[in-house]
Amino acid sequence: MSNWDISRLRLLMESLVSKDLKVRYKRSALGFGWFLLKPLFSMIVYYFVFTRILRFGGAIPHFSLFLLTGLLPWNFFSSSLSASTSSLLDNHRLIRSIYFPRMSLPVAEVLANLIHLVLALIVLEAVLIIFGHTPGLSIVLLIPAVLLFTVMAAGAGMILSIGNVFYRDVKQFVEVLLLAWFYASPIIYPLDSIGVNIIESPRLLQVLRFNPVAGFMEIMHSILYAGTWPAAWCWVSLSAWSAVFLIVGSAVFRKAEPVVVKEL
Amino acid sequence: MKPGAILMENVSLEYRLYHDRAVTLRETMLNVFNRSTKTELFTALDDVTFGVEPGEALAVIGANGAGKSTTLKLLAGIYEPTSGIAETGGRIASLLDLGVGFHPDLTGEENLMLNGSLIGLNRNNMKDLIPEIADFAELTRFMDTPVKYYSGGMFMRLGFSLATAVDPDILLIDEVLAVGDARFQEKCYERIWNFRKKGKTIIFVSHDMNAVSKLCTRAVWLNDGRIKKDGEVEAVLSEYLEGVRSKHDAAAVSPKEWGTREVWFDSVTIRDVSGTPAGIFKNGEKIVVDAVIKTRLPGTVNDVVFGFSLHRPDGEIIIGTNNLEMNEPLLSFSESTEAGIEITLDVEEPGSYILGLALTDPQARKDYHWQEFFYPITLLDARIDPPLRLSNVTWKQC
């Protein structure tokens, strides 16, 4: 095969990501602003539900800011997964008429979302500082945490994109899965990162920690909201799950790739 | 491998063919119990071996489904052989499907940047090449227009121009030369000729035997996935054409389908005048052909000729005409359009006939989609129904 060296691959990824961003905001009046507006809207909804109706949010000071520290990364994760799920199928003609590393398709979707996440986090950090949540030294850990989480999303995206070629149900399934996953993750509630105990049963806490995204969400709460050092279990969980998703994802992708090309 | 060289050694490629493929999980679950889905391994290429020296121009010929396109896809690296070795040396430009990576909402230039990275151009290369590509495609004025506003011809022109802008060692061409108008086609051939003169390797798949014999020096004839003959182009061609002719007589009326499928019949229903699907028509009864026609070209495809033919079961053509010939307006299709023909026949000889349909653009010398010997119909005598009819009646009172 014609040589796909690093520089060529990098250019391909850049082009795919910039295409994704351009296409997404063509003919959209608010354009790039949506990357902030979407989490902001959902924050407002959750804020009212969990402080006015269910009322547990009252236990957490600046609950709206706490929500954002979880909602932004979750938005990144869920839109990465939904976008990469259909990435192979949407490009079937391209895949069948020219050779290029196909893994770039799901990964480009994740990277396009990562750009949004990074921009949104910068804005969020500014807001947090204004409201007195000055970050501690632990903020340096933000970069490795986000990178590991991106790896996890990419690995999951690879598996889902392949699955969706064989069974179109995967796309539907992902939507349902994401809904359940959202409530099972410490996004709208903390586990033990900010010193507020919402979950009383230690057994349930143990179970919830096993969730692949729990570690990352708790890291975000610790670093951004509480300004403390994240607990060790979070790092163990995040690194282990990221490694698992990356290894399984790329193995599945490589194994299925020659078959998928013929199935598309 | 030397740049421009190709080696196919005992290459086989199998597809899984699904009969009534289960596409959803539910269907799969059901099928686990009653095992009604049959998958069958279909051998598209069977132990194919040939080598190409740098600078050779090789044609791959054969009937539809003989494995020609599969061969190109293997060489382009899109498919991996099930067994055997397929190796190529140097940079490849593949003209398998033009403009396929173009995104309708992006401008011509944005699309060139994106697709340039897919075919392996770096950014500086691309900046230099864009004016040249636009110029060859004659689209310099439209570089900042989203390609969804391009006509089908413009779209293809840009695709061709980009695909051939790289300086490849091997050029793979799959019947995509029906690009634009006759003048532009000339230009395409000229460019391909220049590649030949520069000593690039060319692999050419085409049904146009004229083009094949002009461009190529050697031909490989594939038949059901195996090499039937490999040799000097004139010798292989004459034997192939001989074979086609004799085969034509034997299996005159098996359904045949071909074309670029840029515009295609997605579904066709033959109905009677009341709208019920029908296969039997009385003399003088209207035959209504309802078709859903789709296109994968962006925007609207204009000047389409919609034709039909009626063959006798022995293959002899009885009638064949189209809207151009009948001085009816030419048709335009966008993404998915319903179109139809209403045919009324005077039947001299009742019996079985086979209806064929075609979408073409003779001006651009394009066959979009032909379906020959496709829809069997039965034509009956003018049967009088009811058996008696009042001719005249009067009442008298005496």
PDB file of N, CA and C in Angstrom, chain B residues 193-259:
ATOM      1  N   TRP B 193      -3.417   9.546 -21.833  1.00  0.00           N
ATOM      2  CA  TRP B 193      -2.378   9.273 -22.828  1.00  0.00           C
ATOM      3  C   TRP B 193      -1.024   9.807 -22.383  1.00  0.00           C
ATOM      4  N   ASN B 194      -1.067  11.004 -21.806  1.00  0.00           N
ATOM      5  CA  ASN B 194       0.182  11.583 -21.335  1.00  0.00           C
ATOM      6  C   ASN B 194       0.821  10.724 -20.251  1.00  0.00           C
ATOM      7  N   PHE B 195      -0.025  10.168 -19.377  1.00  0.00           N
ATOM      8  CA  PHE B 195       0.513   9.261 -18.368  1.00  0.00           C
ATOM      9  C   PHE B 195       1.201   8.080 -19.041  1.00  0.00           C
ATOM     10  N   ARG B 196       0.561   7.581 -20.078  1.00  0.00           N
ATOM     11  CA  ARG B 196       1.149   6.436 -20.791  1.00  0.00           C
ATOM     12  C   ARG B 196       2.488   6.809 -21.378  1.00  0.00           C
ATOM     13  N   LYS B 197       2.508   7.983 -21.997  1.00  0.00           N
ATOM     14  CA  LYS B 197       3.749   8.402 -22.647  1.00  0.00           C
ATOM     15  C   LYS B 197       4.872   8.591 -21.647  1.00  0.00           C
ATOM     16  N   LYS B 198       4.465   9.006 -20.421  1.00  0.00           N
ATOM     17  CA  LYS B 198       5.487   9.203 -19.395  1.00  0.00           C
ATOM     18  C   LYS B 198       5.918   7.883 -18.772  1.00  0.00           C
ATOM     19  N   GLY B 199       5.357   6.787 -19.281  1.00  0.00           N
ATOM     20  CA  GLY B 199       5.795   5.483 -18.793  1.00  0.00           C
ATOM     21  C   GLY B 199       5.156   5.056 -17.483  1.00  0.00           C
ATOM     22  N   LYS B 200       3.944   5.570 -17.201  1.00  0.00           N
ATOM     23  CA  LYS B 200       3.242   5.130 -16.001  1.00  0.00           C
ATOM     24  C   LYS B 200       2.468   3.850 -16.326  1.00  0.00           C
ATOM     25  N   THR B 201       2.284   3.050 -15.293  1.00  0.00           N
ATOM     26  CA  THR B 201       1.509   1.819 -15.480  1.00  0.00           C
ATOM     27  C   THR B 201       0.018   2.170 -15.456  1.00  0.00           C
ATOM     28  N   ILE B 202      -0.736   1.583 -16.375  1.00  0.00           N
ATOM     29  CA  ILE B 202      -2.169   1.854 -16.421  1.00  0.00           C
ATOM     30  C   ILE B 202      -2.940   0.534 -16.392  1.00  0.00           C
ATOM     31  N   ILE B 203      -3.895   0.453 -15.506  1.00  0.00           N
ATOM     32  CA  ILE B 203      -4.811  -0.693 -15.507  1.00  0.00           C
ATOM     33  C   ILE B 203      -6.190  -0.132 -15.830  1.00  0.00           C
ATOM     34  N   PHE B 204      -6.786  -0.633 -16.885  1.00  0.00           N
ATOM     35  CA  PHE B 204      -7.982  -0.021 -17.447  1.00  0.00           C
ATOM     36  C   PHE B 204      -9.095  -1.049 -17.530  1.00  0.00           C
ATOM     37  N   VAL B 205     -10.200  -0.764 -16.875  1.00  0.00           N
ATOM     38  CA  VAL B 205     -11.362  -1.647 -16.960  1.00  0.00           C
ATOM     39  C   VAL B 205     -12.415  -0.935 -17.777  1.00  0.00           C
ATOM     40  N   SER B 206     -12.876  -1.564 -18.840  1.00  0.00           N
ATOM     41  CA  SER B 206     -13.890  -0.900 -19.650  1.00  0.00           C
ATOM     42  C   SER B 206     -14.654  -1.904 -20.501  1.00  0.00           C
ATOM     43  N   HIS B 207     -15.874  -1.488 -20.841  1.00  0.00           N
ATOM     44  CA  HIS B 207     -16.637  -2.269 -21.811  1.00  0.00           C
ATOM     45  C   HIS B 207     -16.473  -1.673 -23.198  1.00  0.00           C
ATOM     46  N   ASP B 208     -15.815  -0.538 -23.254  1.00  0.00           N
ATOM     47  CA  ASP B 208     -15.637   0.139 -24.533  1.00  0.00           C
ATOM     48  C   ASP B 208     -14.399  -0.445 -25.222  1.00  0.00           C
ATOM     49  N   MET B 209     -14.644  -1.409 -26.099  1.00  0.00           N
ATOM     50  CA  MET B 209     -13.531  -2.148 -26.691  1.00  0.00           C
ATOM     51  C   MET B 209     -12.664  -1.267 -27.574  1.00  0.00           C
ATOM     52  N   ASN B 210     -13.298  -0.230 -28.096  1.00  0.00           N
ATOM     53  CA  ASN B 210     -12.565   0.723 -28.913  1.00  0.00           C
ATOM     54  C   ASN B 210     -11.484   1.411 -28.094  1.00  0.00           C
ATOM     55  N   ALA B 211     -11.925   1.917 -26.944  1.00  0.00           N
ATOM     56  CA  ALA B 211     -10.984   2.608 -26.056  1.00  0.00           C
ATOM     57  C   ALA B 211      -9.903   1.650 -25.578  1.00  0.00           C
ATOM     58  N   VAL B 212     -10.318   0.437 -25.263  1.00  0.00           N
ATOM     59  CA  VAL B 212      -9.369  -0.554 -24.778  1.00  0.00           C
ATOM     60  C   VAL B 212      -8.263  -0.789 -25.805  1.00  0.00           C
ATOM     61  N   SER B 213      -8.667  -0.998 -27.048  1.00  0.00           N
ATOM     62  CA  SER B 213      -7.648  -1.352 -28.043  1.00  0.00           C
ATOM     63  C   SER B 213      -6.761  -0.146 -28.364  1.00  0.00           C
ATOM     64  N   LYS B 214      -7.312   1.062 -28.178  1.00  0.00           N
ATOM     65  CA  LYS B 214      -6.480   2.237 -28.432  1.00  0.00           C
ATOM     66  C   LYS B 214      -5.446   2.443 -27.342  1.00  0.00           C
ATOM     67  N   LEU B 215      -5.895   2.271 -26.106  1.00  0.00           N
ATOM     68  CA  LEU B 215      -5.045   2.664 -24.981  1.00  0.00           C
ATOM     69  C   LEU B 215      -4.074   1.568 -24.546  1.00  0.00           C
ATOM     70  N   CYS B 216      -4.516   0.318 -24.657  1.00  0.00           N
ATOM     71  CA  CYS B 216      -3.755  -0.739 -23.994  1.00  0.00           C
ATOM     72  C   CYS B 216      -2.956  -1.590 -24.966  1.00  0.00           C
ATOM     73  N   THR B 217      -1.905  -2.192 -24.418  1.00  0.00           N
ATOM     74  CA  THR B 217      -1.100  -3.087 -25.240  1.00  0.00           C
ATOM     75  C   THR B 217      -1.373  -4.534 -24.873  1.00  0.00           C
ATOM     76  N   ARG B 218      -1.874  -4.727 -23.684  1.00  0.00           N
ATOM     77  CA  ARG B 218      -2.083  -6.084 -23.214  1.00  0.00           C
ATOM     78  C   ARG B 218      -3.456  -6.161 -22.559  1.00  0.00           C
ATOM     79  N   ALA B 219      -4.065  -7.334 -22.606  1.00  0.00           N
ATOM     80  CA  ALA B 219      -5.377  -7.488 -21.982  1.00  0.00           C
ATOM     81  C   ALA B 219      -5.446  -8.779 -21.193  1.00  0.00           C
ATOM     82  N   VAL B 220      -6.157  -8.706 -20.080  1.00  0.00           N
ATOM     83  CA  VAL B 220      -6.461  -9.907 -19.303  1.00  0.00           C
ATOM     84  C   VAL B 220      -7.966 -10.085 -19.353  1.00  0.00           C
ATOM     85  N   TRP B 221      -8.396 -11.252 -19.792  1.00  0.00           N
ATOM     86  CA  TRP B 221      -9.828 -11.535 -19.899  1.00  0.00           C
ATOM     87  C   TRP B 221     -10.235 -12.368 -18.701  1.00  0.00           C
ATOM     88  N   LEU B 222     -11.113 -11.803 -17.887  1.00  0.00           N
ATOM     89  CA  LEU B 222     -11.594 -12.532 -16.711  1.00  0.00           C
ATOM     90  C   LEU B 222     -12.959 -13.139 -17.006  1.00  0.00           C
ATOM     91  N   ASN B 223     -13.133 -14.343 -16.557  1.00  0.00           N
ATOM     92  CA  ASN B 223     -14.413 -15.005 -16.723  1.00  0.00           C
ATOM     93  C   ASN B 223     -14.726 -15.720 -15.423  1.00  0.00           C
ATOM     94  N   ASP B 224     -15.816 -15.340 -14.769  1.00  0.00           N
ATOM     95  CA  ASP B 224     -16.192 -15.915 -13.472  1.00  0.00           C
ATOM     96  C   ASP B 224     -15.025 -15.946 -12.499  1.00  0.00           C
ATOM     97  N   GLY B 225     -14.279 -14.876 -12.455  1.00  0.00           N
ATOM     98  CA  GLY B 225     -13.229 -14.765 -11.459  1.00  0.00           C
ATOM     99  C   GLY B 225     -11.921 -15.458 -11.807  1.00  0.00           C
ATOM    100  N   ARG B 226     -11.867 -16.063 -12.989  1.00  0.00           N
ATOM    101  CA  ARG B 226     -10.607 -16.706 -13.372  1.00  0.00           C
ATOM    102  C   ARG B 226     -10.081 -16.055 -14.640  1.00  0.00           C
ATOM    103  N   ILE B 227      -8.780 -16.150 -14.821  1.00  0.00           N
ATOM    104  CA  ILE B 227      -8.209 -15.604 -16.055  1.00  0.00           C
ATOM    105  C   ILE B 227      -8.479 -16.586 -17.188  1.00  0.00           C
ATOM    106  N   LYS B 228      -9.158 -16.076 -18.225  1.00  0.00           N
ATOM    107  CA  LYS B 228      -9.430 -16.946 -19.362  1.00  0.00           C
ATOM    108  C   LYS B 228      -8.317 -16.808 -20.393  1.00  0.00           C
ATOM    109  N   LYS B 229      -7.865 -15.572 -20.542  1.00  0.00           N
ATOM    110  CA  LYS B 229      -6.789 -15.364 -21.493  1.00  0.00           C
ATOM    111  C   LYS B 229      -6.019 -14.121 -21.097  1.00  0.00           C
ATOM    112  N   ASP B 230      -4.719 -14.187 -21.296  1.00  0.00           N
ATOM    113  CA  ASP B 230      -3.856 -13.057 -20.947  1.00  0.00           C
ATOM    114  C   ASP B 230      -2.867 -12.912 -22.082  1.00  0.00           C
ATOM    115  N   GLY B 231      -2.888 -11.748 -22.738  1.00  0.00           N
ATOM    116  CA  GLY B 231      -1.937 -11.628 -23.838  1.00  0.00           C
ATOM    117  C   GLY B 231      -2.057 -10.302 -24.550  1.00  0.00           C
ATOM    118  N   GLU B 232      -1.579 -10.286 -25.763  1.00  0.00           N
ATOM    119  CA  GLU B 232      -1.550  -9.069 -26.565  1.00  0.00           C
ATOM    120  C   GLU B 232      -2.992  -8.618 -26.821  1.00  0.00           C
ATOM    121  N   VAL B 233      -3.223  -7.311 -26.780  1.00  0.00           N
ATOM    122  CA  VAL B 233      -4.593  -6.808 -26.682  1.00  0.00           C
ATOM    123  C   VAL B 233      -5.485  -7.236 -27.854  1.00  0.00           C
ATOM    124  N   GLU B 234      -4.966  -7.174 -29.091  1.00  0.00           N
ATOM    125  CA  GLU B 234      -5.814  -7.494 -30.247  1.00  0.00           C
ATOM    126  C   GLU B 234      -6.254  -8.957 -30.199  1.00  0.00           C
ATOM    127  N   ALA B 235      -5.336  -9.827 -29.846  1.00  0.00           N
ATOM    128  CA  ALA B 235      -5.647 -11.252 -29.828  1.00  0.00           C
ATOM    129  C   ALA B 235      -6.715 -11.557 -28.783  1.00  0.00           C
ATOM    130  N   VAL B 236      -6.539 -10.995 -27.587  1.00  0.00           N
ATOM    131  CA  VAL B 236      -7.500 -11.274 -26.510  1.00  0.00           C
ATOM    132  C   VAL B 236      -8.862 -10.689 -26.865  1.00  0.00           C
ATOM    133  N   LEU B 237      -8.844  -9.467 -27.409  1.00  0.00           N
ATOM    134  CA  LEU B 237     -10.105  -8.814 -27.750  1.00  0.00           C
ATOM    135  C   LEU B 237     -10.905  -9.595 -28.780  1.00  0.00           C
ATOM    136  N   SER B 238     -10.224 -10.050 -29.814  1.00  0.00           N
ATOM    137  CA  SER B 238     -10.984 -10.725 -30.875  1.00  0.00           C
ATOM    138  C   SER B 238     -11.574 -12.029 -30.362  1.00  0.00           C
ATOM    139  N   GLU B 239     -10.813 -12.713 -29.527  1.00  0.00           N
ATOM    140  CA  GLU B 239     -11.353 -13.948 -28.973  1.00  0.00           C
ATOM    141  C   GLU B 239     -12.522 -13.657 -28.024  1.00  0.00           C
ATOM    142  N   TYR B 240     -12.369 -12.589 -27.272  1.00  0.00           N
ATOM    143  CA  TYR B 240     -13.418 -12.213 -26.327  1.00  0.00           C
ATOM    144  C   TYR B 240     -14.710 -11.847 -27.058  1.00  0.00           C
ATOM    145  N   LEU B 241     -14.575 -11.028 -28.094  1.00  0.00           N
ATOM    146  CA  LEU B 241     -15.760 -10.593 -28.830  1.00  0.00           C
ATOM    147  C   LEU B 241     -16.437 -11.770 -29.511  1.00  0.00           C
ATOM    148  N   GLU B 242     -15.621 -12.676 -30.004  1.00  0.00           N
ATOM    149  CA  GLU B 242     -16.150 -13.910 -30.591  1.00  0.00           C
ATOM    150  C   GLU B 242     -17.008 -14.652 -29.563  1.00  0.00           C
ATOM    151  N   GLY B 243     -16.444 -14.782 -28.371  1.00  0.00           N
ATOM    152  CA  GLY B 243     -17.134 -15.470 -27.274  1.00  0.00           C
ATOM    153  C   GLY B 243     -18.443 -14.780 -26.924  1.00  0.00           C
ATOM    154  N   VAL B 244     -18.410 -13.462 -26.858  1.00  0.00           N
ATOM    155  CA  VAL B 244     -19.609 -12.705 -26.506  1.00  0.00           C
ATOM    156  C   VAL B 244     -20.704 -12.942 -27.534  1.00  0.00           C
ATOM    157  N   ARG B 245     -20.302 -12.950 -28.793  1.00  0.00           N
ATOM    158  CA  ARG B 245     -21.291 -13.095 -29.856  1.00  0.00           C
ATOM    159  C   ARG B 245     -21.976 -14.458 -29.781  1.00  0.00           C
ATOM    160  N   SER B 246     -21.184 -15.511 -29.620  1.00  0.00           N
ATOM    161  CA  SER B 246     -21.800 -16.834 -29.616  1.00  0.00           C
ATOM    162  C   SER B 246     -22.653 -17.029 -28.367  1.00  0.00           C
ATOM    163  N   LYS B 247     -22.211 -16.413 -27.275  1.00  0.00           N
ATOM    164  CA  LYS B 247     -22.960 -16.544 -26.037  1.00  0.00           C
ATOM    165  C   LYS B 247     -24.296 -15.796 -26.150  1.00  0.00           C
ATOM    166  N   HIS B 248     -24.250 -14.697 -26.876  1.00  0.00           N
ATOM    167  CA  HIS B 248     -25.418 -13.858 -27.029  1.00  0.00           C
ATOM    168  C   HIS B 248     -26.585 -14.649 -27.613  1.00  0.00           C
ATOM    169  N   ASP B 249     -26.280 -15.500 -28.571  1.00  0.00           N
ATOM    170  CA  ASP B 249     -27.343 -16.278 -29.217  1.00  0.00           C
ATOM    171  C   ASP B 249     -27.949 -17.280 -28.244  1.00  0.00           C
ATOM    172  N   ALA B 250     -27.076 -17.888 -27.448  1.00  0.00           N
ATOM    173  CA  ALA B 250     -27.546 -18.947 -26.566  1.00  0.00           C
ATOM    174  C   ALA B 250     -28.436 -18.378 -25.455  1.00  0.00           C
ATOM    175  N   ALA B 251     -27.949 -17.383 -24.784  1.00  0.00           N
ATOM    176  CA  ALA B 251     -28.696 -16.852 -23.645  1.00  0.00           C
ATOM    177  C   ALA B 251     -29.187 -15.460 -23.968  1.00  0.00           C
ATOM    178  N   ALA B 252     -29.973 -15.383 -25.031  1.00  0.00           N
ATOM    179  CA  ALA B 252     -30.357 -14.071 -25.522  1.00  0.00           C
ATOM    180  C   ALA B 252     -31.179 -13.285 -24.510  1.00  0.00           C
ATOM    181  N   VAL B 253     -32.006 -13.967 -23.780  1.00  0.00           N
ATOM    182  CA  VAL B 253     -32.999 -13.216 -23.028  1.00  0.00           C
ATOM    183  C   VAL B 253     -32.817 -13.259 -21.518  1.00  0.00           C
ATOM    184  N   SER B 254     -31.642 -13.595 -21.034  1.00  0.00           N
ATOM    185  CA  SER B 254     -31.493 -13.469 -19.592  1.00  0.00           C
ATOM    186  C   SER B 254     -31.372 -11.984 -19.282  1.00  0.00           C
ATOM    187  N   PRO B 255     -31.969 -11.554 -18.163  1.00  0.00           N
ATOM    188  CA  PRO B 255     -31.962 -10.126 -17.851  1.00  0.00           C
ATOM    189  C   PRO B 255     -30.539  -9.581 -17.780  1.00  0.00           C
ATOM    190  N   LYS B 256     -30.367  -8.419 -18.350  1.00  0.00           N
ATOM    191  CA  LYS B 256     -29.046  -7.781 -18.317  1.00  0.00           C
ATOM    192  C   LYS B 256     -29.198  -6.387 -17.761  1.00  0.00           C
ATOM    193  N   GLU B 257     -28.186  -5.977 -17.020  1.00  0.00           N
ATOM    194  CA  GLU B 257     -28.218  -4.663 -16.420  1.00  0.00           C
ATOM    195  C   GLU B 257     -26.842  -4.045 -16.541  1.00  0.00           C
ATOM    196  N   TRP B 258     -26.773  -2.789 -16.926  1.00  0.00           N
ATOM    197  CA  TRP B 258     -25.472  -2.128 -16.935  1.00  0.00           C
ATOM    198  C   TRP B 258     -25.656  -0.624 -16.883  1.00  0.00           C
ATOM    199  N   GLY B 259     -24.550   0.104 -16.791  1.00  0.00           N
ATOM    200  CA  GLY B 259     -24.607   1.551 -16.768  1.00  0.00           C
ATOM    201  C   GLY B 259     -23.780   2.110 -15.625  1.00  0.00           C
TER     202      GLY B 259
END
